[in-house]
Coordinates of C-alpha atoms and ligand atoms in Angstrom, one line a residue:
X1 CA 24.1 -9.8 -18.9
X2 CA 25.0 -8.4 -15.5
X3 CA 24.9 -10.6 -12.2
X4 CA 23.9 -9.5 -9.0
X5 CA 23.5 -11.5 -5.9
X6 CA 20.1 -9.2 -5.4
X7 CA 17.8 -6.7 -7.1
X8 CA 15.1 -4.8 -5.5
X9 CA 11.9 -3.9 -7.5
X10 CA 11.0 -0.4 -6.2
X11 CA 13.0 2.5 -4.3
X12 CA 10.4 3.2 -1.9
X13 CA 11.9 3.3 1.8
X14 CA 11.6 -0.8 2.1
X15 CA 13.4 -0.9 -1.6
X16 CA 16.2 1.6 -1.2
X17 CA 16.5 0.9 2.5
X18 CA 17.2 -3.0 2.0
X19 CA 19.7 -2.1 -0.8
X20 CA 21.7 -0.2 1.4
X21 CA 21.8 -3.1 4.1
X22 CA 22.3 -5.8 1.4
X23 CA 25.3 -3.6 0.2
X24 CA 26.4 -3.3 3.4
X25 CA 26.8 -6.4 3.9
X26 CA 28.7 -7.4 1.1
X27 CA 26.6 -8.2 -1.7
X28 CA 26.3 -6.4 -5.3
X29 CA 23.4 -4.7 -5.8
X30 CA 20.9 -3.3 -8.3
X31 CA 17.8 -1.5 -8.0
X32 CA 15.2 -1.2 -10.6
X33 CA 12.9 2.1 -10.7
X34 CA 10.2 2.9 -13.1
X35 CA 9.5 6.7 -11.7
X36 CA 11.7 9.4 -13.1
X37 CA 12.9 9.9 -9.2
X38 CA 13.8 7.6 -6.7
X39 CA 12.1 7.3 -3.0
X40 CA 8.9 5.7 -4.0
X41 CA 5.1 7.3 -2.3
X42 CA 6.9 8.3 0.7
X43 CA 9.5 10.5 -0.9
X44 CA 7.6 11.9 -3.8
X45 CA 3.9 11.9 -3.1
X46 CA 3.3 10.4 0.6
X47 CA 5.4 11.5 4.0
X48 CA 7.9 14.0 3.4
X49 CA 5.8 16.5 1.3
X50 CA 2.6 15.8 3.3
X51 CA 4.7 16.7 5.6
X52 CA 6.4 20.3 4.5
X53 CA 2.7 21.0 3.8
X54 CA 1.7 20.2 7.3
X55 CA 4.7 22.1 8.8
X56 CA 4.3 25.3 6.5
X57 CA 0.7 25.3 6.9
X58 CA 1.0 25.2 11.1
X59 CA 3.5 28.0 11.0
X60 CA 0.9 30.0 8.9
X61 CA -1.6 29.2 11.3
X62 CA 0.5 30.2 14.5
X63 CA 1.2 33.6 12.8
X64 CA -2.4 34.5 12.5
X65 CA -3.5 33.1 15.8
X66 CA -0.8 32.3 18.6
X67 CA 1.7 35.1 17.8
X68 CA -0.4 38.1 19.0
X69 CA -1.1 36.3 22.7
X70 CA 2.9 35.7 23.0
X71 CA 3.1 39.6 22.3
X72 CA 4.3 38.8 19.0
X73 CA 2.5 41.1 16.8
X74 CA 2.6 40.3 13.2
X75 CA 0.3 41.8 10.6
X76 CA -1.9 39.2 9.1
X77 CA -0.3 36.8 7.1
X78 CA -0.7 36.6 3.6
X79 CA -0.9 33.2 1.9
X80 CA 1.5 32.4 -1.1
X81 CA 0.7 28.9 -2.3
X82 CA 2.8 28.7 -4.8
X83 CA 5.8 29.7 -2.4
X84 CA 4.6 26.7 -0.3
X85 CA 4.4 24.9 -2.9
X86 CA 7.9 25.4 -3.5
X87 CA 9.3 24.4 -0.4
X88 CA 7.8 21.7 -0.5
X89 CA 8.9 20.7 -3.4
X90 CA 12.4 22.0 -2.2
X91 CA 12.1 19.4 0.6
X92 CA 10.9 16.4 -1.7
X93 CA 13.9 17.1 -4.3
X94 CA 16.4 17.1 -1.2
X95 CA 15.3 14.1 0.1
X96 CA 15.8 12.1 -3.4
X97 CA 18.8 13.8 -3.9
X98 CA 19.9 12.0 -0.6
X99 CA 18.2 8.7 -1.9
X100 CA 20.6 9.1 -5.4
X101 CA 23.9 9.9 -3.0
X102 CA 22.7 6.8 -1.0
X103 CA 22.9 4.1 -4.0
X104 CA 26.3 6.0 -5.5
X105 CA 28.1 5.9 -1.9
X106 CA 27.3 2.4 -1.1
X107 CA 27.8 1.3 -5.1
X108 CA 24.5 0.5 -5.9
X109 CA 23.4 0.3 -9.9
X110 CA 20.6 2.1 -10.5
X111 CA 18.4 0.4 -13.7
X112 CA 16.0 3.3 -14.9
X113 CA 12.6 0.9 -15.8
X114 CA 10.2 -1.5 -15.3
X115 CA 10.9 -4.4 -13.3
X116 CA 9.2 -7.9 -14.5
X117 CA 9.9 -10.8 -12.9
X118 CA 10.7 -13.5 -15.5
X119 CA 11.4 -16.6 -13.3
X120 CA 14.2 -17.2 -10.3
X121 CA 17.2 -15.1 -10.7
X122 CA 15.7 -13.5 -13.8
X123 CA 14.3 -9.8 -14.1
X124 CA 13.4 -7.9 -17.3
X125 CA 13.8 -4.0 -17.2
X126 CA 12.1 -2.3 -19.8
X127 CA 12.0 1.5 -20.5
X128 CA 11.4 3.3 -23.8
X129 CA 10.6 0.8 -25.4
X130 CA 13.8 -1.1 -25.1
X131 CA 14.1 -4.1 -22.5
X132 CA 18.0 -5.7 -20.6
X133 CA 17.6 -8.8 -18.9
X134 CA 19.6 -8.7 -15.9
X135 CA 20.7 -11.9 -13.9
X136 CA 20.6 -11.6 -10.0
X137 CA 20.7 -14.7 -7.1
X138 CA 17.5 -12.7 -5.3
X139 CA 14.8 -10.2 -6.3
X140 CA 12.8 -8.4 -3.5
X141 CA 9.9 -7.0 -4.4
X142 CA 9.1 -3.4 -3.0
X143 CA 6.6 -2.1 -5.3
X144 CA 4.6 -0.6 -2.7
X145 CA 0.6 0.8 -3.1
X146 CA -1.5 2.9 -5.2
X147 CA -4.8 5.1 -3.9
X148 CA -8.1 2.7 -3.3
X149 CA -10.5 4.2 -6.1
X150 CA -14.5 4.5 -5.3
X151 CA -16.5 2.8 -7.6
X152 CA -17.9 5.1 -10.4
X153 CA -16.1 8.1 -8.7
X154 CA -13.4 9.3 -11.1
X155 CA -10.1 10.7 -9.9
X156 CA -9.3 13.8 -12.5
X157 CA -6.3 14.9 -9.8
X158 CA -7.8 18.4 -10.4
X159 CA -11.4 18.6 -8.6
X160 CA -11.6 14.6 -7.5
X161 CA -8.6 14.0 -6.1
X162 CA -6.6 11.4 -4.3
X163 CA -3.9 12.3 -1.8
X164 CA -1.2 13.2 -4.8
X165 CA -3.4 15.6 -6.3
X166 CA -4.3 17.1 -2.9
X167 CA -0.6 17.7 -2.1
X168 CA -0.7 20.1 -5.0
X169 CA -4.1 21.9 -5.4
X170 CA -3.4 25.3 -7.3
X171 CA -5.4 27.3 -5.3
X172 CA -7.2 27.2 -1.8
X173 CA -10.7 25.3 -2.3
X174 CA -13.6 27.1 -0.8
X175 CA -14.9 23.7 0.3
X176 CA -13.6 20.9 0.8
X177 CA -15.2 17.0 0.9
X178 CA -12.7 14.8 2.8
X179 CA -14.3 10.4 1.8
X180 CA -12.5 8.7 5.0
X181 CA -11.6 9.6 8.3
X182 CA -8.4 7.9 8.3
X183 CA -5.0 9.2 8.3
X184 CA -4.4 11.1 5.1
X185 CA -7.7 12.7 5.3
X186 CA -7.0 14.2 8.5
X187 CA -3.5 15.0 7.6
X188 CA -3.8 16.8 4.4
X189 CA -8.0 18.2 5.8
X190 CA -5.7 19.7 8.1
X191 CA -3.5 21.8 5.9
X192 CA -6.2 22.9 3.7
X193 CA -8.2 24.0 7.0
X194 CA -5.6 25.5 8.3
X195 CA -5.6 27.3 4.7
X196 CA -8.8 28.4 4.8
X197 CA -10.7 25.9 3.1
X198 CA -13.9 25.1 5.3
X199 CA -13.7 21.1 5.7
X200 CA -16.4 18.4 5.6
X201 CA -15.4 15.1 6.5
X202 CA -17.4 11.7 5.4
X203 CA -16.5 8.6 7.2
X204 CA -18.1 5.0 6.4
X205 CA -17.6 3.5 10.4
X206 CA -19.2 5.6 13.1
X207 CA -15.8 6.7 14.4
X208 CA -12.8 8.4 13.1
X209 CA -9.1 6.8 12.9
X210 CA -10.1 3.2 12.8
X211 CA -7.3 1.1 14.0
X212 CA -6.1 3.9 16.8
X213 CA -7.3 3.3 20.7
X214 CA -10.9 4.3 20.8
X215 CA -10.9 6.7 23.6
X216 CA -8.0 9.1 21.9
X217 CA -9.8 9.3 18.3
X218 CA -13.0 10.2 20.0
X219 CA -11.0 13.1 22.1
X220 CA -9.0 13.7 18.8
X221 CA -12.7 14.1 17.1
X222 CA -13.6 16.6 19.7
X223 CA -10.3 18.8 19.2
X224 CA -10.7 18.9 15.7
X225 CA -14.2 20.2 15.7
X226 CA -13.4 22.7 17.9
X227 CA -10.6 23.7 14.7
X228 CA -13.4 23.9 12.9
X229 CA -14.0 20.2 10.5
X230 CA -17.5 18.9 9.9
X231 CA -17.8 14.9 10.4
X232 CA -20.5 12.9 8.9
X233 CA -20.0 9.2 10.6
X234 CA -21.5 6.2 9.5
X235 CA -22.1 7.6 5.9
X236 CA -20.7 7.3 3.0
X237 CA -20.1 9.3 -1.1
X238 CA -21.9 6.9 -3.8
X239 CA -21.5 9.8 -6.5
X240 CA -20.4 13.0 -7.3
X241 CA -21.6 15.3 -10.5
X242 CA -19.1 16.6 -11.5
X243 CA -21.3 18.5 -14.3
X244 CA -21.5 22.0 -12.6
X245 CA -19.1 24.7 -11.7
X246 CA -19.5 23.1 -7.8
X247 CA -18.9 19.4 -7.8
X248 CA -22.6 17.7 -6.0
X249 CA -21.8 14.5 -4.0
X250 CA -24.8 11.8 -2.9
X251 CA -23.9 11.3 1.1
X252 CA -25.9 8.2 1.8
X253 CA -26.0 6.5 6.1
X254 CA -23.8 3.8 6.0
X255 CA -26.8 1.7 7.0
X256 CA -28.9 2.7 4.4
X257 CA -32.0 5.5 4.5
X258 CA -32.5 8.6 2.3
X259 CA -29.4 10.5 0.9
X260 CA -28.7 14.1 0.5
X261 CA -26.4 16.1 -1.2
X262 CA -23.6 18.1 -0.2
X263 CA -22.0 20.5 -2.8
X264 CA -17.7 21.2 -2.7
X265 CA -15.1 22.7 -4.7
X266 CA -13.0 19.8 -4.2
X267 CA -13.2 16.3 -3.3
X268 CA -10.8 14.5 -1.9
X269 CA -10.8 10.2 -1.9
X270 CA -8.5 8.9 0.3
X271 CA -10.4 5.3 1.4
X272 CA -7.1 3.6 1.7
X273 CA -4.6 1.8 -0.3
X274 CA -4.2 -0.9 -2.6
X275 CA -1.1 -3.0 -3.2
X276 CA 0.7 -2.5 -6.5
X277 CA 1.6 -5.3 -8.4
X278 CA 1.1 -4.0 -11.7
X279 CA 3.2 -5.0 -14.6
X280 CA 5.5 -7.4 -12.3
X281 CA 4.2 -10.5 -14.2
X282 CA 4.0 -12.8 -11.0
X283 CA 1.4 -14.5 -12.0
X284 CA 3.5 -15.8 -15.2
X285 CA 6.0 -16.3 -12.8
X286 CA 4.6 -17.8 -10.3
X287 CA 4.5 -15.5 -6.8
X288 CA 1.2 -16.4 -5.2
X289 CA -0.4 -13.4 -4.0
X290 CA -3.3 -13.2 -0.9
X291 CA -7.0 -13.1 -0.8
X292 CA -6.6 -9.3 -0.8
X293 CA -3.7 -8.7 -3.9
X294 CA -0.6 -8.5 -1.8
X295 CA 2.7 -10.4 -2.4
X296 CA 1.9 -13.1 -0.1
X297 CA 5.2 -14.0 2.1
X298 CA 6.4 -16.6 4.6
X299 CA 7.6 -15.3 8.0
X300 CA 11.5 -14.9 6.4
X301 CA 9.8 -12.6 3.5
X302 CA 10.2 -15.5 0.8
X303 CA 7.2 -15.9 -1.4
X304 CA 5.8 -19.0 -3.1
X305 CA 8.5 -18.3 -6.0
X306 CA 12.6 -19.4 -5.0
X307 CA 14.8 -16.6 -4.3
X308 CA 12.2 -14.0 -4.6
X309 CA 11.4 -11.9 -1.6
X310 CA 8.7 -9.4 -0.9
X311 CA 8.6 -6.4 1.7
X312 CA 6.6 -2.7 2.4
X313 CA 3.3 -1.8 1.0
X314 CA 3.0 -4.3 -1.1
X315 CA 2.9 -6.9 1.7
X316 CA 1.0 -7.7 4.7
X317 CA 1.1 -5.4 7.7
X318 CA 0.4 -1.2 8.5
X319 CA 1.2 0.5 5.3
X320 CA 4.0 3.0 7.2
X321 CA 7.5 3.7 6.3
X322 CA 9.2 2.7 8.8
X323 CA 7.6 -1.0 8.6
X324 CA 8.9 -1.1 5.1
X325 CA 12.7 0.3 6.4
X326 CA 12.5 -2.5 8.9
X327 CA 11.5 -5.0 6.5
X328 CA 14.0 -4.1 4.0
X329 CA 16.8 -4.8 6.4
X330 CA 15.4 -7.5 8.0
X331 CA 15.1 -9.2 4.2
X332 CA 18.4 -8.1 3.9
X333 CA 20.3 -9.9 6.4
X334 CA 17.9 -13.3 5.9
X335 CA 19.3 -13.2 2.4
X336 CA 22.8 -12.8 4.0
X337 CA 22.4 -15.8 5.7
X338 CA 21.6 -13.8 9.4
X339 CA 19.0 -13.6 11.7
X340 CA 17.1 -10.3 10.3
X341 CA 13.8 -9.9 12.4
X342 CA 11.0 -7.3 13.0
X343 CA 9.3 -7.0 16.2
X344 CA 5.4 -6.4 14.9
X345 CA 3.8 -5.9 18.2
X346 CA 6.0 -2.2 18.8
X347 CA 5.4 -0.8 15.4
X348 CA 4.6 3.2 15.9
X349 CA 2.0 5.3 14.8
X350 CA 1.7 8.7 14.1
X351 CA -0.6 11.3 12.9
X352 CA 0.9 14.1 12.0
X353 CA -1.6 16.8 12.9
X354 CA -1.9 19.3 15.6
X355 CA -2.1 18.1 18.2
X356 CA -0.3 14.8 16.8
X357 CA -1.6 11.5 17.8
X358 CA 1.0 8.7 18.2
X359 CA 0.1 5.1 19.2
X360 CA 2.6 1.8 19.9
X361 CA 1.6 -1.5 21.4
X362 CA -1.9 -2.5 21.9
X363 CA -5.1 -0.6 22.3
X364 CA -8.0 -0.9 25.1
X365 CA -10.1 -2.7 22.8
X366 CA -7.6 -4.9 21.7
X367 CA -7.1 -5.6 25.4
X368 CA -10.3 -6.4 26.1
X369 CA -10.8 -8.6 23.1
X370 CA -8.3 -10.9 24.0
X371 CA -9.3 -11.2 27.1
X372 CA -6.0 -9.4 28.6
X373 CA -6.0 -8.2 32.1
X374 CA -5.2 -4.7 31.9
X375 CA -4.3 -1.2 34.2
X376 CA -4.8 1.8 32.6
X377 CA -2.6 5.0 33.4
X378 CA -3.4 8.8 32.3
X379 CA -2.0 12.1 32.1
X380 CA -3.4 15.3 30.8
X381 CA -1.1 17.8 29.1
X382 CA -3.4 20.4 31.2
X383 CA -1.2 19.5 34.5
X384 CA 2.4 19.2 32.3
X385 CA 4.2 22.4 33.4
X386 CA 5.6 23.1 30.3
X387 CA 2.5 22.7 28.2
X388 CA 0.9 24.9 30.5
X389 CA 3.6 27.8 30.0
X390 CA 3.4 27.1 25.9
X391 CA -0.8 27.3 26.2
X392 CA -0.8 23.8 24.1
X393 CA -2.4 21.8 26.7
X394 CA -4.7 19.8 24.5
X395 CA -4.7 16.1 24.9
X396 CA -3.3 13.2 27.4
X397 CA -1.1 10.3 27.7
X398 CA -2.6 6.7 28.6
X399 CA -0.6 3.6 29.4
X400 CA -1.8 0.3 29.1
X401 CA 0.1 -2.4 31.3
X402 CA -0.5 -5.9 31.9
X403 CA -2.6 -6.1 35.4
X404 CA -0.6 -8.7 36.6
X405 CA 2.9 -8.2 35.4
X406 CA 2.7 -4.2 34.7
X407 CA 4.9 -5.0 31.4
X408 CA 3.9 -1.9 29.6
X409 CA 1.3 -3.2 26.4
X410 CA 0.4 -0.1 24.7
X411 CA 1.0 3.7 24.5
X412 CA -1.4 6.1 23.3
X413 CA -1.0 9.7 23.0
X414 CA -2.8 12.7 21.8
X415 CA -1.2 16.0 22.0
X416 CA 2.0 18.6 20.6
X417 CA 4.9 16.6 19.4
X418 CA 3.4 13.5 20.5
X419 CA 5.2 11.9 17.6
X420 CA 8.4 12.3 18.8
X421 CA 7.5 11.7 22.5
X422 CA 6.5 7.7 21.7
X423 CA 9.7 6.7 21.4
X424 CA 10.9 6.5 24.9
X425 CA 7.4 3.9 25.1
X426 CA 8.9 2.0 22.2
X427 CA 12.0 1.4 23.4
X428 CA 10.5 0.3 26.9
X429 CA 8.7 -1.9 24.9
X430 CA 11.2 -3.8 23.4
X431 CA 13.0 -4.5 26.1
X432 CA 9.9 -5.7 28.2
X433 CA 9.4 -3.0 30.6
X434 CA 7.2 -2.2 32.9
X435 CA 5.2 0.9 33.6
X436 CA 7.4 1.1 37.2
X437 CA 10.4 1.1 35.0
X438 CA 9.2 4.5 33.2
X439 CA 7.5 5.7 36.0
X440 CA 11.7 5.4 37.7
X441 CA 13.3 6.8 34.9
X442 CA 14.1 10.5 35.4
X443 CA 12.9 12.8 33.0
X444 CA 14.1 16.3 32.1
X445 CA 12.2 19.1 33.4
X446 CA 10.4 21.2 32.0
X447 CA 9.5 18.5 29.1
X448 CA 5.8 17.6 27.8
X449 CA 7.9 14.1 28.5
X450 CA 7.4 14.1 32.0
X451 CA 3.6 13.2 30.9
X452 CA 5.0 10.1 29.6
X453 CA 6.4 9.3 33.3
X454 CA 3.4 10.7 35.8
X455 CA 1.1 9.1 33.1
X456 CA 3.1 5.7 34.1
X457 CA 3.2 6.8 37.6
X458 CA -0.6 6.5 37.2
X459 CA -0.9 3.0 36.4
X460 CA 0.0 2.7 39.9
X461 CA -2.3 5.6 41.0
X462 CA 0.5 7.3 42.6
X463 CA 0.9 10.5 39.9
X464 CA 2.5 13.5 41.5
X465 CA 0.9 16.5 39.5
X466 CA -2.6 16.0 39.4
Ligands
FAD1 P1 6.6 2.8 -2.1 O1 7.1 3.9 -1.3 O2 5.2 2.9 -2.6 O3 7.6 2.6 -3.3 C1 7.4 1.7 -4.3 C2 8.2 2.1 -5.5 O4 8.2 1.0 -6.4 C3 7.7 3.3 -6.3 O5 8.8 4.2 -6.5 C4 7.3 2.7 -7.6 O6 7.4 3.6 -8.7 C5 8.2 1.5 -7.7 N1 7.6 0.4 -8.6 C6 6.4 -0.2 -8.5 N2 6.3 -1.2 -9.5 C7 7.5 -1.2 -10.1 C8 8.0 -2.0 -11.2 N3 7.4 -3.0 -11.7 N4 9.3 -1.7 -11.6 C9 10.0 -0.7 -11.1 N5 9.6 0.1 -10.1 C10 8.3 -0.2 -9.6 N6 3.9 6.4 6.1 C11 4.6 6.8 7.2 O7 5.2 5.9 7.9 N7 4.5 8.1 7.7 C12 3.9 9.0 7.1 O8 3.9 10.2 7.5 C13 3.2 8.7 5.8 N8 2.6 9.7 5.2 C14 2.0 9.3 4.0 C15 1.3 10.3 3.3 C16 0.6 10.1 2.1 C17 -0.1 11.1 1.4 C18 0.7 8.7 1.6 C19 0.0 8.4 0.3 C20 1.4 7.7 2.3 C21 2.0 8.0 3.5 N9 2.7 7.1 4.2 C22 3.3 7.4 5.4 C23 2.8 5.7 3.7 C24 4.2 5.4 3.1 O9 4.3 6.3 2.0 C25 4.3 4.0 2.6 O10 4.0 3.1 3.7 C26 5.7 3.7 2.1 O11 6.0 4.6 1.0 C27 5.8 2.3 1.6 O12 7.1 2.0 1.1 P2 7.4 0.9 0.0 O13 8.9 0.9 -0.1 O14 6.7 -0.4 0.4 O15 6.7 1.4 -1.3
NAI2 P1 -6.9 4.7 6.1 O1 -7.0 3.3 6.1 O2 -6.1 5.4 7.2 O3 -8.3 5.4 6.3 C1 -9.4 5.2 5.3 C2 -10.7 5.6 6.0 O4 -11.7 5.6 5.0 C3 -11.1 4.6 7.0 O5 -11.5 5.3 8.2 C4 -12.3 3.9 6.4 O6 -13.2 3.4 7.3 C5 -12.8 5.0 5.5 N1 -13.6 4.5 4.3 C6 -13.4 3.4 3.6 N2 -14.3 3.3 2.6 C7 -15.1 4.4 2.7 C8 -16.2 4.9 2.0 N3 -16.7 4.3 0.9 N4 -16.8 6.0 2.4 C9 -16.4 6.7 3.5 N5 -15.3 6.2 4.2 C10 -14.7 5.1 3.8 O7 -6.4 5.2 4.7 P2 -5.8 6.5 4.1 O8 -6.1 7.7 5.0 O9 -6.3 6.5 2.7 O10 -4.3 6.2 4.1 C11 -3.7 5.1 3.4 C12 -2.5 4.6 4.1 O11 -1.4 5.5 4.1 C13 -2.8 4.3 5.6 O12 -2.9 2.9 5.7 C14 -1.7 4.8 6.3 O13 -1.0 3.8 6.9 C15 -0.7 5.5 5.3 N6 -0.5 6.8 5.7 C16 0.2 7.0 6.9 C17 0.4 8.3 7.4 C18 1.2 8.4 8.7 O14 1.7 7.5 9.1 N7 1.1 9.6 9.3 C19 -0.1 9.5 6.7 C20 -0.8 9.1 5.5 C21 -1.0 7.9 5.1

C-alpha cells in the first residue's frame, strides 16, 4: 500500500495542474487516470483540437478569400481532411506528451485506472479487471464533465453527434444542424462552415451566446450571418429520424405552436455539459453533491467528506480551463496549509471564432440588474489604424466602469484576436483600476490594442480617433 499526502482523481487541466503545484510544494503525489491519455476534455476532445481545427480551417478560408485582395494569388485551395485531421491530432498528441513530461519532471505517479473513493484517505484504482488500494492524506476530485444528452435524441458520434464526434467527422457534411447557440456550436459551426458545410443553427433562448453581454452576441449574430449561418431563436430539436439517408429533425418554437422539419446530413448536440461523477462512489462515501449533480464544495474546495477536495468541471462555476488551472492551484496550496485563492469576478472568456469574442468582468445587464451605476465606453475596430490597413475591421471594444468610481467592471470585445487582447483588462482588473488608468497607459502603435485604450478614453467621452 503506497502513501501519499494527495491524489487527484482526473488529469484534466484542474487535475494535472494542482498536481504540479502540490508537488511543488513539497508533497508526494499521485494521479489516477482512467483514459488511455492524460489531459482530460481539454486536451483530448475539448480546447486544443477544437482549436487546431479552428486555426486550420481559418487559414483555408483566408487562402480562398483574403489572399487574392493582398495580391497574393493562390489557386483555389483544395481541402484534405484527413491531413487536417492529422494535425490536429499532431497537436492533441503534443500537448499530452507535455502533460506525461510534466508528472515525470515534477515526480508525480501516474495510476493507470479508475479512481473510487472508498472513505478519507482511501482510493481504489481499478483497471482490467484488477483493483490497488492506495493510501493518501487528500484526494481532489477533478473528474470534470460529459456532453448534456437531448432526451430521446441518440448520439451515434457518426450522424448525431456531440462535440467529440464533431471534432472528427470523416467527411465535409452537406448540411449541418447546430442544437445550441452556445460556445461549442459556434466554434466547431465555424470550422465546418468555413469547410463548406452550409450551417443551420437552433437555439432554445431568443438570443445567441447566453451568458456574454447582450449588445456583442447580437453584433456577433449579425457578423456571422453575413458568413453565411442560419439561426432559428426561440426554438428548439424534439426529434430527429434518423431512418433515411438525410437525417429529418422536428424544430418546434420554444413557446410552443406548429413544428416543421428541417432535413441535415449531420446533427450536432451540444446543449451544454453535465458534471461527471460516474463511478467515483461518493455517495457510498459520503461527498454530498448539489441540486444540479456537481461535487458540492465549501469556499476552501473541501466537500462534505474530510480530506476530500473537489475542483474544474465537475464543480460550481464557468466550465473553462483556466477556472479549473486556477482551482487546482488554489486547492493546492489550501492543502499546504497557504492562502490559495481565485478571484471569480475576473475570470475570462473567449470564443474562439473569427472575429473572437472575449468577455471579463460584468456585463450591461448584469449592471443594470444589480442596480450598479454604470459608464459605458466604445471603440470600433473600423477607426483602429491597423485593422483598417489588415481590412479586419469587424467588431468593437466596450468598457463598463463604475459611474462613480470609474473602477473598470467589465470588458467586452468582439473582433480579430480579441482573445488575446483581454488580458491587459484583466490585469486592470485585479488590481482595481480604473478606465483613466488604461485610458493613461501607452499603447504600442500600430496595435488593434490601442482600441482597448480610446475605447477607455471613451468612458470619459474624450476618444481621439473617432
Ligand atoms: P476534464 O478536462 O474533463 O478532465 C477530467 C478527467 O478526469 C478526464 O481525463 C477523465 O477521464 C478523468 N476521470 C473522470 N472520472 C474518473 C475516475 N473516476 N477515475 C479516473 N479518472 C477519471 N475551455 C476553455 O477554457 N477554453 C476552450 O477553448 C475550451 N474549448 C472546449 C471545446 C470543447 C469541444 C469542449 C467539450 C470543452 C471546451 N472547454 C474549453 C472546456 C474545458 O475542456 C473544460 O472546462 C476543462 O477540460 C475542465 O477541466 P477539468 O480538469 O475540470 O476536467
Ligand atoms: P453552452 O452552455 O455554451 O451553450 C448551450 C446552448 O444550448 C445555450 O445557448 C442554451 O440556451 C442552448 N440550449 C439548451 N438546451 C437547448 C435545446 N433543447 N434546444 C436548443 N438549444 C438549447 O454549452 P456548449 O456550447 O455545449 O459548451 C459546453 C461548455 O463547454 C460551455 O459551458 C463552455 O464553457 C465550454 N466551452 C468553452 C469554450 C471556450 O471557452 N472557448 C469552447 C467550447 C466549450
Amino acid at each position: 500500500m503506497a502513501t501519499y499526502d494527495l491524489v487527484v482523481i482526473g488529469t484534466g487541466p484542474g487535475g494535472y495542474v494542482c498536481a504540479v503545484r502540490a508537488s511543488q510544494l513539497g508533497m508526494k503525489v499521485a494521479v489516477v487516470e482512467k483514459n488511455a491519455t492524460l489531459g482530460g476534455t481539454c486536451l483530448n476532445v475539448g480546447c486544443m483540437p477544437s482549436k487546431a481545427l479552428l486555426h486550420a480551417s481559418e487559414m483555408f478560408e483566408e487562402a480562398g478569400h483574403s489572399f487574392a485582395k493582398m495580391g497574393v494569388s493562390v489557386s483555389a485551395p483544395k481541402l484534405d481532411l484527413p491531413a487536417m485531421m492529422n494535425f490536429k491530432q499532431q497537436g492533441i498528441d503534443g500537448n499530452v506528451k507535455g502533460v506525461e513530461f510534466l508528472m515525470k519532471k515534477n515526480k508525480i505517479d501516474v495510476l493507470k485506472g479508475t479512481g473510487k473513493i472508498l472513505g478519507t484517505g482511501k482510493v481504489e484504482v481499478s483497471a482490467d479487471g484488477k483493483s490497488q488500494l492506495v493510501e493518501t492524506r487528500n484526494i481532489v476530485i477533478a473528474t470534470g464533465s460529459d456532453i448534456a444528452r437531448l432526451k430521446g435524441i441518440e448520439i451515434d458520434e457518426k450522424r448525431i453527434v456531440s462535440s467529440t464526434g464533431a471534432l472528427s467527422l470523416e467527411k465535409v457534411p452537406g448540411k449541418l444542424l447546430i442544437v445550441g447557440a452556445g460556445v461549442i456550436g459556434l466554434e466547431l459551426g465555424s470550422v465546418w462552415h468555413r469547410l463548406g458545410a452550409e450551417v443551420v443553427v437552433v437555439e432554445f433562448l431568443d438570443r445567441i451566446l447566453p451568458g456574454m453581454d447582450g449588445e456583442i452576441a447580437k453584433q456577433f449574430q449579425r457578423i456571422l450571418e453575413k458568413q453565411g449561418f442560419a439561426f432559428k431563436l426561440g426554438a428548439k430539436v424534439t426529434a430527429v429520424d434518423t431512418s433515411g439517408k438525410t437525417l429529418k429533425a422536428t424544430i418546434e418554437p420554444a413557446a410552443g405552436g406548429a413544428a416543421e422539419t428541417l432535413e441535415a446530413d449531420v446533427v450536432l448536440v451540444c446543449i451544454g455539459r453535465v458534471p461527471y461523477t460516474d463511478a467515483l462512489g461518493l455517495k457510498e462515501a459520503g461527498v454530498a453533491l448539489d441540486n444540479r449533480g456537481r461535487v458540492q464544495i465549501d469556499p476552501h474546495f473541501a466537500t462534505s467528506l474530510k480530506g476530500v477536495y473537489a475542483i474544474g468541471d465537475v464543480v460550481a462555476g464557468p466550465m473553462l480551463a483556466h477556472k479549473a488551472e486556477d482551482e487546482g492551484v488554489a486547492v493546492a496550496e489550501i492543502i499546504a496549509g497557504q492562502a490559495g485563492h481565485v478571484n471569480y469576478d475576473v475570470i475570462p472568456g473567449v470564443v474562439y471564432t473569427t472575429p473572437e469574442v472575449s468577455s471579463v468582468g460584468k456585463t450591461e445587464e448584469e449592471l443594470k440588474q444589480a442596480g450598479t451605476a454604470y459608464t459605458v465606453g466604445k471603440f470600433p475596430f473600423t477607426a483602429n489604424g491597423r485593422s483598417k490597413v489588415n481590412q479586419t475591421t469587424d467588431g468593437f471594444v466596450k468598457i463598463l466602469a463604475d459611474a462613480k468610481t470609474d473602477r473598470v467592471l467589465g470588458v467586452h470585445i468582439i473582433g480579430r484576436e480579441a482573445g488575446e487582447m483581454i488580458h491587459e483588462a484583466a490585469v486592470l482588473m485585479e488590481f482595481g483600476g480604473s478606465a483613466e488608468d488604461l485610458a493613461r497607459t501607452c499603447h504600442a502603435h500600430p496595435t488593434r490594442s490601442e482600441a482597448i485604450k480610446e475605447a477607455a478614453l471613451a468612458v470619459g467621452k474624450r476618444a481621439i480617433h473617432m
